[in-house]
CSV table of C-alpha atoms in Angstrom, one decimal:
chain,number,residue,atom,x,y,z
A,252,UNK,CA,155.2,108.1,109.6
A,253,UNK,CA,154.3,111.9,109.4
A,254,UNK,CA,155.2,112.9,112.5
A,255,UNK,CA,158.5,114.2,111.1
A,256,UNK,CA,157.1,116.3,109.0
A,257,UNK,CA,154.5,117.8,111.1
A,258,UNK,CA,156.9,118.0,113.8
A,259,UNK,CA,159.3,120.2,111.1
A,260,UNK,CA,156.2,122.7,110.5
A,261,UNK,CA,155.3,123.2,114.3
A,262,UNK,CA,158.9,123.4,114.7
A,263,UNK,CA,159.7,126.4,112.4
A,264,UNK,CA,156.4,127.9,113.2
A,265,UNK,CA,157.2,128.0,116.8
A,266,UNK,CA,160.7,129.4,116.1
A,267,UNK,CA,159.5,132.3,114.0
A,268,UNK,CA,156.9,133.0,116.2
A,269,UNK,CA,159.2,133.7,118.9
A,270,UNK,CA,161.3,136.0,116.0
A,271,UNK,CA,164.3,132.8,116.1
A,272,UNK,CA,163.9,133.3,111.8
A,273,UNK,CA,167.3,131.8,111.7
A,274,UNK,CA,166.5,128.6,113.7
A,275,UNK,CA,163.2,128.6,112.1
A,276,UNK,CA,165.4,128.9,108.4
A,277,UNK,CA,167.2,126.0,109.7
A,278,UNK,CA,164.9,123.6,110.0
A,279,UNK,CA,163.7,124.2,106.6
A,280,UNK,CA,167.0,123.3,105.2
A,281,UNK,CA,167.2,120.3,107.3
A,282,UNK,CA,163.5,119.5,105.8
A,283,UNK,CA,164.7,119.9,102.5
A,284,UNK,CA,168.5,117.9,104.0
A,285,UNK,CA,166.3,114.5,105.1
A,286,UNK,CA,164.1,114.4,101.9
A,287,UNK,CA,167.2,115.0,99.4
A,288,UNK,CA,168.4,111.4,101.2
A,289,UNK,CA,165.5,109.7,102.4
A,290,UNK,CA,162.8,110.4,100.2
A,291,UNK,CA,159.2,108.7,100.7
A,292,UNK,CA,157.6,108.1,97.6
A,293,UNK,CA,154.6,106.3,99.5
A,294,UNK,CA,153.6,109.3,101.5
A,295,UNK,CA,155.3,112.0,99.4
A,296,UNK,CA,151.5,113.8,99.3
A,297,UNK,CA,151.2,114.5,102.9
A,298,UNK,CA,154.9,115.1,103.8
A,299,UNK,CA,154.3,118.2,100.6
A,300,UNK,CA,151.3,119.4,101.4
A,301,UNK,CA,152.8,120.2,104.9
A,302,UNK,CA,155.9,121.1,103.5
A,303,UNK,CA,155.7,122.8,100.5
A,304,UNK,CA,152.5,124.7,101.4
A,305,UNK,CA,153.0,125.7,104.6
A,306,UNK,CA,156.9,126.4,105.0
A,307,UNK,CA,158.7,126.2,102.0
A,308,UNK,CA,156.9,129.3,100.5
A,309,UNK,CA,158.8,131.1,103.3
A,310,UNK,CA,162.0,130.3,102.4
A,311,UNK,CA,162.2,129.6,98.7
A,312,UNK,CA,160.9,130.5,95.4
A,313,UNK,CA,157.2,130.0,95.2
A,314,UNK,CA,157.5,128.4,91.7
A,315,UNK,CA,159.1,125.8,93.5
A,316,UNK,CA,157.0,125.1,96.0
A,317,UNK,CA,154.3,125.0,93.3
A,318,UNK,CA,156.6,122.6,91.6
A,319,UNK,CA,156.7,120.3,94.1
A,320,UNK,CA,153.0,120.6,94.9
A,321,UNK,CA,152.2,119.6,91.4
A,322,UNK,CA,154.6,117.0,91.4
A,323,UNK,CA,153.1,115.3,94.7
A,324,UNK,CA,149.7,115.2,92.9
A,325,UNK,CA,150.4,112.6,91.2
A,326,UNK,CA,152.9,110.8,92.9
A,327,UNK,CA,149.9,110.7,95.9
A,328,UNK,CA,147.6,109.7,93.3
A,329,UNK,CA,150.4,106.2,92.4
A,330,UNK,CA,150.7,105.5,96.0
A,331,UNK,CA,147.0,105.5,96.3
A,332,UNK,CA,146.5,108.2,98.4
A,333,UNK,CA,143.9,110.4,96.7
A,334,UNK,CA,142.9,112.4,99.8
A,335,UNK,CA,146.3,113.9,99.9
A,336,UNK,CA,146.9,114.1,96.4
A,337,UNK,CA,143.6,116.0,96.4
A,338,UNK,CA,145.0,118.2,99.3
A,339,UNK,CA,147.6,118.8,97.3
A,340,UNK,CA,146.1,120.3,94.1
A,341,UNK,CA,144.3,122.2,96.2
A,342,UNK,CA,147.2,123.3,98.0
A,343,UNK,CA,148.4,124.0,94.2
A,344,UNK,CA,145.7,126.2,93.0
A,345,UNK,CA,147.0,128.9,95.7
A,346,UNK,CA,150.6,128.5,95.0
A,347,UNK,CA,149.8,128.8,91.1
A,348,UNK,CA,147.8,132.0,91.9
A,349,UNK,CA,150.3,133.5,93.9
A,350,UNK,CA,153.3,133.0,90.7
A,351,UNK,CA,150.9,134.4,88.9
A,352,UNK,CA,149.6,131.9,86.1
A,353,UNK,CA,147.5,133.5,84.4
A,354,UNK,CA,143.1,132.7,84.7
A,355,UNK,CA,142.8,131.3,82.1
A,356,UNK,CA,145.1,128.6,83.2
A,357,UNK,CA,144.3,128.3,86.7
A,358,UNK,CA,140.7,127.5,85.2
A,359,UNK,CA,142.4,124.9,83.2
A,360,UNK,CA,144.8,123.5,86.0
A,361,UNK,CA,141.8,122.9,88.2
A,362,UNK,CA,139.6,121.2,85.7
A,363,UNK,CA,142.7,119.0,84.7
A,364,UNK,CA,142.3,117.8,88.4
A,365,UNK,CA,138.6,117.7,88.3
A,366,UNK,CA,138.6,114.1,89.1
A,367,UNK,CA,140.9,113.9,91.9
A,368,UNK,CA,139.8,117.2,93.6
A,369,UNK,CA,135.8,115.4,93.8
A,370,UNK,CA,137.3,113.0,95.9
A,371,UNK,CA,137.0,115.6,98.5
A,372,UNK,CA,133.5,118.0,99.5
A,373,UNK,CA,135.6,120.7,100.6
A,374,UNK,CA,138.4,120.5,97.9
A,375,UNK,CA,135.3,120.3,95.5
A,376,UNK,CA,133.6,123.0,96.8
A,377,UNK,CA,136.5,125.3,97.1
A,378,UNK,CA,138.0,124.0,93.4
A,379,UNK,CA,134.3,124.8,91.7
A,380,UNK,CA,134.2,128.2,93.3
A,381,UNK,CA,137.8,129.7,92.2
A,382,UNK,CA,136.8,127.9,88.4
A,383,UNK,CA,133.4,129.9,88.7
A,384,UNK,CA,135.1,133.6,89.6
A,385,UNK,CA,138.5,133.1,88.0
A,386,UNK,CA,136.7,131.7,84.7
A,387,UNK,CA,134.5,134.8,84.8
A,388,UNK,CA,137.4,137.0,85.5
A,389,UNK,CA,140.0,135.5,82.6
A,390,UNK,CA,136.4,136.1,80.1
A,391,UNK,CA,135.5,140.3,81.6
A,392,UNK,CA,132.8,139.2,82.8
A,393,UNK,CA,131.1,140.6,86.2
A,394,UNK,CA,131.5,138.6,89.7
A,395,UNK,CA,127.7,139.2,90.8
A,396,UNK,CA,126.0,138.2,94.4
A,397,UNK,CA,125.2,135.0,93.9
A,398,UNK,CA,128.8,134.3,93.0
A,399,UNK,CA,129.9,135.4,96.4
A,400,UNK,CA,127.2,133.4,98.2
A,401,UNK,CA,128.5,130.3,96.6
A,402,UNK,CA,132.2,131.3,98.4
A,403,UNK,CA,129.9,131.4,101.5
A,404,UNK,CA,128.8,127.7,102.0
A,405,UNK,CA,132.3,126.7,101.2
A,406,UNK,CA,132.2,125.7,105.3
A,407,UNK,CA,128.9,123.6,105.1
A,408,UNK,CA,130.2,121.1,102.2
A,409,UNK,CA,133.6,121.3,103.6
A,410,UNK,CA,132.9,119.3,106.9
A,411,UNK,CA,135.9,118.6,108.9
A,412,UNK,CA,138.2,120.6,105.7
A,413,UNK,CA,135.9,124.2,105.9
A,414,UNK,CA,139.0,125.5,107.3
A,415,UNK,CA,141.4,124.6,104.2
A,416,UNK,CA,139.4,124.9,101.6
A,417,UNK,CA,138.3,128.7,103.4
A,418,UNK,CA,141.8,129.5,103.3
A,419,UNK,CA,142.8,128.3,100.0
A,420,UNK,CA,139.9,129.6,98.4
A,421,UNK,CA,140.6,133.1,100.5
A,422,UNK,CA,144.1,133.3,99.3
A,423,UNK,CA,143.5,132.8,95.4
A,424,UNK,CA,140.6,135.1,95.5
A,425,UNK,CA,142.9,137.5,97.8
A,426,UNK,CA,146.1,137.6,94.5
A,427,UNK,CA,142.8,137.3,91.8
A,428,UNK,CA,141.3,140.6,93.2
């Protein structure tokens, strides 16, 4: 049931790695073509979370792919799919850093998801860390060393998501500092 949209991402990743942006720009809109008609409210959080965080940011406005992020949360959350809906508020917190929403309300984003994103060691892990510098950040206060070392066993409470939650967490810190 997701192999069409995991198929779309390899697709147009493959194509602009080989410098084909056009095909690659293509696909995208054929993406966006199939779930304008065939939409799938039951797995809406995984098809987004591929698609709206890994391809539409290429080709569109990132407000919109933050848009549709948020908008998957919960949706994923109704069709009782947490994990993704988790995924994607996590997926969220880098698209809202990189529109530029200001700290005080990325801090407040992420706690409004506290539940959902505790569903998830990595997600948690990576969600309490950007709360922790980007609350100290929106208040002038100083990120010390043992703020950093929290960022650092990110991987070991991560398990098999280390990988996201190191890149999420990498990007928001990346627009933050």
């Amino acid at each position: 049931h997701h192999t069409s949209g995991f198929l779309a991402i390899h697709a147009c990743f493959l194509h602009a790695t080989l410098g084909e942006y056009a095909a690659a720009r293509r696909i995208y809109e054929a993406c966006e073509a199939v779930e304008a008609v065939r939409p799938s409210p039951e797995r809406i959080a995984r098809t987004y979370v591929v698609f709206h965080y890994m391809e539409s940011p290429w080709f569109g406005p990132w407000q919109d792919s933050a848009a549709k992020l948020s908008h998957a949360i919960r949706l994923g959350v109704e069709a009782g799919d947490p994990v993704f809906a988790a995924l994607c508020a996590s997926a969220s917190v880098t698209m809202l850093s990189l529109i530029g929403t200001p700290l005080d309300q990325l801090v407040s984003a992420i706690e409004g998801w506290g539940p959902l994103l505790r569903g998830d060691g990595g997600v948690a892990a990576n969600a309490a860390n950007i709360v922790n510098i980007a609350g100290k950040l929106s208040r002038g206060e100083p990120i010390v060393s043992g703020d950093l070392d929290r960022v650092t066993n990110v991987p070991l409470a991560a398990g098999p998501m280390r990988n996201n939650a190191m890149v999420n967490l990498g990007l928001a810190l990346m627009v933050i500092g």
